Coordinates of C-alpha atoms and ligand atoms in Angstrom, one line a residue:
X1 CA 32.1 34.3 10.0
X2 CA 31.1 33.8 6.3
X3 CA 27.7 35.1 5.1
X4 CA 26.5 31.5 4.6
X5 CA 27.4 30.4 8.1
X6 CA 23.8 29.5 9.0
X7 CA 23.6 27.3 5.9
X8 CA 27.0 25.7 6.8
X9 CA 25.5 24.9 10.3
X10 CA 22.3 23.6 8.8
X11 CA 23.9 21.3 6.2
X12 CA 26.6 20.0 8.6
X13 CA 24.1 19.1 11.4
X14 CA 21.2 16.7 11.9
X15 CA 18.7 18.3 9.5
X16 CA 21.2 18.4 6.6
X17 CA 22.3 14.9 7.4
X18 CA 18.8 13.7 6.6
X19 CA 20.1 13.7 3.0
X20 CA 22.3 10.8 4.1
X21 CA 19.6 9.1 6.2
X22 CA 17.1 9.2 3.2
X23 CA 19.8 8.9 0.5
X24 CA 18.4 5.8 -1.1
X25 CA 14.8 7.2 -1.4
X26 CA 16.1 10.7 -2.5
X27 CA 18.2 9.2 -5.2
X28 CA 15.2 7.4 -6.7
X29 CA 12.7 10.2 -6.3
X30 CA 15.0 12.9 -7.9
X31 CA 16.6 10.7 -10.6
X32 CA 14.1 12.2 -13.1
X33 CA 15.6 15.7 -12.3
X34 CA 19.1 14.4 -13.3
X35 CA 17.6 13.2 -16.6
X36 CA 16.1 16.7 -17.1
X37 CA 19.4 18.4 -16.4
X38 CA 21.4 16.2 -18.7
X39 CA 18.9 16.7 -21.5
X40 CA 19.1 20.5 -21.1
X41 CA 22.9 20.6 -20.6
X42 CA 23.9 18.1 -23.3
X43 CA 27.3 17.4 -21.8
X44 CA 29.9 16.2 -24.2
X45 CA 33.0 14.1 -23.8
X46 CA 36.0 16.0 -22.6
X47 CA 34.1 18.7 -20.9
X48 CA 35.0 19.9 -17.4
X49 CA 32.0 20.0 -15.2
X50 CA 31.1 21.5 -11.7
X51 CA 28.2 20.2 -9.7
X52 CA 27.2 22.8 -7.1
X53 CA 25.8 21.6 -3.8
X54 CA 26.4 18.1 -4.7
X55 CA 25.1 16.5 -1.5
X56 CA 25.7 12.8 -1.6
X57 CA 26.6 13.0 -5.3
X58 CA 23.8 11.5 -7.3
X59 CA 23.9 14.3 -9.9
X60 CA 27.6 14.2 -10.0
X61 CA 27.5 10.5 -10.7
X62 CA 24.7 10.9 -13.3
X63 CA 26.8 13.4 -15.3
X64 CA 30.0 11.4 -14.8
X65 CA 28.3 8.3 -16.0
X66 CA 27.2 10.2 -19.1
X67 CA 30.7 11.4 -19.9
X68 CA 32.4 7.9 -19.6
X69 CA 36.0 7.3 -18.5
X70 CA 37.3 10.6 -20.1
X71 CA 34.9 12.7 -18.0
X72 CA 35.9 15.1 -15.2
X73 CA 33.4 16.4 -12.7
X74 CA 34.3 18.5 -9.7
X75 CA 31.6 18.4 -7.1
X76 CA 31.4 21.0 -4.4
X77 CA 29.5 21.4 -1.2
X78 CA 29.6 23.2 2.2
X79 CA 28.7 20.0 4.1
X80 CA 31.6 17.7 5.0
X81 CA 29.4 14.7 6.0
X82 CA 27.5 14.8 2.6
X83 CA 30.8 15.2 0.7
X84 CA 32.4 12.3 2.6
X85 CA 29.4 10.1 1.7
X86 CA 29.7 11.2 -2.0
X87 CA 33.4 10.5 -2.0
X88 CA 32.8 7.0 -0.7
X89 CA 30.7 6.3 -3.7
X90 CA 33.1 7.7 -6.3
X91 CA 34.2 4.2 -7.5
X92 CA 30.6 3.7 -8.9
X93 CA 31.5 5.7 -11.9
X94 CA 34.4 5.4 -14.4
X95 CA 34.9 9.2 -14.9
X96 CA 37.1 11.1 -12.7
X97 CA 35.3 12.9 -9.8
X98 CA 36.7 15.3 -7.3
X99 CA 34.7 16.3 -4.2
X100 CA 35.7 19.5 -2.5
X101 CA 34.5 21.5 0.5
X102 CA 33.8 24.8 -1.2
X103 CA 31.4 27.7 -0.7
X104 CA 30.0 28.5 -4.2
X105 CA 29.4 32.1 -3.2
X106 CA 32.9 33.0 -2.1
X107 CA 35.6 30.4 -3.0
X108 CA 37.7 29.8 -6.1
X109 CA 38.2 26.4 -7.6
X110 CA 41.9 26.0 -8.2
X111 CA 43.0 24.7 -11.7
X112 CA 41.6 25.1 -15.2
X113 CA 38.4 26.8 -16.1
X114 CA 35.2 24.7 -16.6
X115 CA 32.8 24.3 -19.5
X116 CA 29.6 23.5 -17.6
X117 CA 28.1 24.2 -14.2
X118 CA 25.2 22.2 -13.1
X119 CA 23.1 22.0 -9.9
X120 CA 20.1 20.0 -8.7
X121 CA 18.6 22.0 -5.9
X122 CA 21.9 23.4 -4.6
X123 CA 22.0 27.0 -5.6
X124 CA 19.0 28.4 -3.7
X125 CA 20.7 28.9 -0.4
X126 CA 23.2 31.8 -1.0
X127 CA 23.0 34.9 1.3
X128 CA 24.1 37.1 -1.6
X129 CA 23.0 35.3 -4.8
X130 CA 24.4 37.9 -7.2
X131 CA 27.9 37.7 -5.6
X132 CA 27.6 33.9 -5.7
X133 CA 26.8 33.8 -9.4
X134 CA 29.5 36.3 -10.2
X135 CA 31.9 34.0 -8.5
X136 CA 30.4 30.9 -10.3
X137 CA 30.8 32.7 -13.6
X138 CA 34.5 33.2 -12.8
X139 CA 35.0 29.5 -12.8
X140 CA 33.7 29.2 -16.4
X141 CA 35.6 29.3 -19.7
X142 CA 34.3 31.8 -22.3
X143 CA 31.2 30.2 -23.7
X144 CA 30.7 28.0 -20.7
X145 CA 27.2 27.4 -19.5
X146 CA 25.1 26.9 -16.4
X147 CA 22.2 24.6 -16.2
X148 CA 20.3 24.7 -12.9
X149 CA 17.2 23.0 -11.3
X150 CA 15.1 24.6 -8.5
X151 CA 11.6 24.2 -7.1
X152 CA 8.7 26.2 -8.5
X153 CA 6.1 27.6 -6.0
X154 CA 4.7 25.3 -3.4
X155 CA 1.1 25.6 -4.5
X156 CA 0.5 22.7 -6.9
X157 CA 3.7 20.9 -5.8
X158 CA 2.5 18.0 -3.6
X159 CA 6.0 17.0 -2.8
X160 CA 6.2 20.0 -0.5
X161 CA 2.6 21.1 -0.2
X162 CA 1.2 18.0 1.4
X163 CA 3.9 17.6 4.1
X164 CA 3.8 21.4 4.7
X165 CA 0.0 21.3 5.2
X166 CA 0.3 18.3 7.5
X167 CA 2.9 20.1 9.6
X168 CA 0.9 23.4 9.8
X169 CA -2.2 21.4 10.9
X170 CA -0.3 19.6 13.6
X171 CA 2.2 22.3 14.8
X172 CA 1.4 25.7 13.3
X173 CA 2.3 28.1 10.5
X174 CA 5.9 28.6 9.3
X175 CA 7.7 31.8 9.8
X176 CA 6.6 34.3 7.2
X177 CA 9.5 35.3 5.0
X178 CA 10.3 36.8 1.7
X179 CA 9.5 34.1 -1.0
X180 CA 12.9 34.7 -2.5
X181 CA 14.8 34.2 0.7
X182 CA 17.4 31.4 0.8
X183 CA 15.8 28.0 1.2
X184 CA 14.4 25.1 -0.9
X185 CA 11.9 27.4 -2.5
X186 CA 14.2 30.4 -2.9
X187 CA 14.3 30.1 -6.8
X188 CA 10.5 29.8 -7.2
X189 CA 10.3 33.2 -8.9
X190 CA 11.8 32.9 -12.4
X191 CA 12.0 36.7 -12.9
X192 CA 14.0 37.1 -9.7
X193 CA 16.5 34.4 -10.7
X194 CA 16.9 35.6 -14.3
X195 CA 17.6 39.1 -12.9
X196 CA 20.4 37.6 -10.6
X197 CA 22.0 35.8 -13.5
X198 CA 21.9 39.0 -15.6
X199 CA 23.4 41.1 -12.7
X200 CA 26.1 38.5 -12.4
X201 CA 27.0 39.0 -16.1
X202 CA 25.5 36.0 -17.7
X203 CA 24.0 36.2 -21.2
X204 CA 21.5 34.0 -23.2
X205 CA 19.5 33.5 -20.0
X206 CA 16.4 31.3 -20.1
X207 CA 14.0 30.0 -17.5
X208 CA 11.4 27.3 -17.9
X209 CA 8.8 26.1 -15.4
X210 CA 8.4 22.4 -16.3
X211 CA 6.4 19.5 -15.0
X212 CA 8.5 16.5 -14.0
X213 CA 7.2 13.1 -12.8
X214 CA 9.1 12.0 -9.6
X215 CA 9.1 8.3 -9.5
X216 CA 9.6 5.8 -6.7
X217 CA 8.9 2.0 -6.6
X218 CA 7.0 2.4 -3.3
X219 CA 5.6 1.6 -0.9
X220 CA 4.0 4.9 -0.1
X221 CA 5.2 4.8 3.5
X222 CA 8.9 5.0 2.4
X223 CA 8.1 8.1 0.2
X224 CA 6.0 9.8 2.9
X225 CA 8.6 9.4 5.6
X226 CA 11.1 11.1 3.3
X227 CA 8.7 13.9 2.2
X228 CA 7.7 14.7 5.8
X229 CA 11.4 15.0 6.9
X230 CA 12.9 17.3 4.5
X231 CA 11.9 20.7 2.9
X232 CA 9.4 23.2 4.4
X233 CA 7.8 20.6 6.7
X234 CA 11.2 19.9 8.3
X235 CA 11.6 23.6 8.9
X236 CA 8.2 23.8 10.6
X237 CA 9.0 20.8 12.8
X238 CA 12.3 22.4 13.8
X239 CA 10.6 25.8 14.6
X240 CA 8.1 24.2 17.0
X241 CA 10.6 21.6 18.4
X242 CA 8.3 18.8 17.0
X243 CA 8.5 15.5 18.8
X244 CA 8.8 12.1 17.2
X245 CA 5.0 11.8 17.8
X246 CA 4.4 15.0 15.7
X247 CA 6.7 13.6 12.9
X248 CA 4.8 10.3 13.1
X249 CA 1.4 12.2 12.7
X250 CA 2.6 14.4 9.9
X251 CA 4.0 11.3 8.1
X252 CA 0.6 9.5 8.5
X253 CA -1.1 12.5 6.9
X254 CA 1.3 12.4 4.0
X255 CA 0.8 8.7 3.5
X256 CA -2.9 9.2 3.3
X257 CA -2.6 12.1 0.8
X258 CA 0.1 10.4 -1.3
X259 CA -2.0 7.2 -1.9
X260 CA -3.5 9.0 -4.9
X261 CA -0.1 8.9 -6.5
X262 CA 0.1 5.0 -6.4
X263 CA 0.1 3.4 -9.8
X264 CA 1.0 0.1 -11.5
X265 CA 4.4 1.6 -12.0
X266 CA 4.9 2.5 -8.4
X267 CA 4.6 6.1 -7.1
X268 CA 4.3 8.9 -9.7
X269 CA 4.3 12.3 -8.1
X270 CA 3.9 15.4 -10.3
X271 CA 6.4 18.2 -9.6
X272 CA 6.7 21.7 -11.0
X273 CA 10.3 22.6 -11.3
X274 CA 12.1 25.7 -12.6
X275 CA 15.1 25.1 -14.9
X276 CA 17.5 27.9 -15.6
X277 CA 20.3 28.1 -18.2
X278 CA 22.7 30.8 -19.2
X279 CA 26.1 31.4 -20.9
X280 CA 29.3 33.1 -19.8
X281 CA 30.1 35.1 -22.9
X282 CA 32.5 37.6 -21.3
X283 CA 35.7 36.1 -19.8
X284 CA 36.4 37.2 -16.2
X285 CA 39.6 35.3 -15.4
X286 CA 42.1 34.8 -18.2
Ligands
SAM301 C1 18.8 20.4 -1.2 S1 20.4 19.9 -1.0 C2 20.7 19.2 -2.6 C3 21.8 18.1 -2.7 C4 22.0 17.4 -4.0 N1 22.3 18.4 -5.1 C5 20.9 16.6 -4.4 O1 20.0 17.0 -5.3 O2 20.8 15.5 -3.9 C6 21.4 21.4 -1.1 C7 22.9 21.2 -1.1 O3 23.5 22.5 -1.3 C8 24.6 22.6 -0.4 N2 24.9 24.0 -0.3 C9 24.2 25.0 0.3 N3 24.8 26.2 0.2 C10 25.9 26.0 -0.5 C11 27.0 26.9 -0.8 N4 27.1 28.2 -0.5 N5 28.0 26.4 -1.5 C12 28.1 25.0 -1.9 N6 27.1 24.2 -1.6 C13 26.0 24.6 -0.8 C14 24.1 21.9 0.9 O4 25.2 21.6 1.7 C15 23.4 20.7 0.3 O5 24.2 19.6 0.1

């Protein structure tokens, strides 16, 4: 059994498949994160790109779109249902995309080396992050780069904080765990992540905590249903075997709290994210 077996089970079962159920809403809310990744990565035509933990493929398509018909993006994930949904949407972009069931911590990607590795919220789940990033570095050509997005701490991040508070009030506290342990908030500590990248052999490592506005046309109910069903609140609901009534009450709490983010342009939710970038200056596989 692989070290990431619990994540494989999670992302292939009902909780992970919420990323399909709420796909439309998620794609809208997190589109701004793709923009941020593209701005930081500056992909250029002809580059070979990997998207780690691609889910239903929104980031893969955003990069592929940016590269045009000559582009090539390999998207990897440990969840077959999410990959299959992403594959089904590959004709939406002209660039060539390739979706593979691959564990980023342990598996090789056959074929030529890559120029750029990107990930939107897909690299915080490794049981052994140093081993994972050593493996990821082995896919990169010399000079290849990684550009990653993760969540900053929950405090001040209403996207997670509000549903978490609603779930705690209704059901009880989450399990106490190491803040760096694998999960949606596993990359909240920038020093921890930069030390992982350094131990994995990357150079020119940088980390930036940046404010991003998440956007959604509304109504608030659609956004609240999504927020209450993923991330830390979903994990509390799972811990206490929450009923549909509990989920309804938590969602009502989120609706109420999220009303303050309604604007003439729809919902505008401030989010603190951590962006990391690094280079592979030493070739590993030649
Ligand atoms: C929070 S979701 C993000 C999905 C997608 N990047 C997005 O932003 O819509 C995390 C994704 O990482 C994937 N994942 C978790 N551990 C992984 C691993 N070891 N190797 C590859 N993918 C992994 C999950 O299956 C899931 O699709």
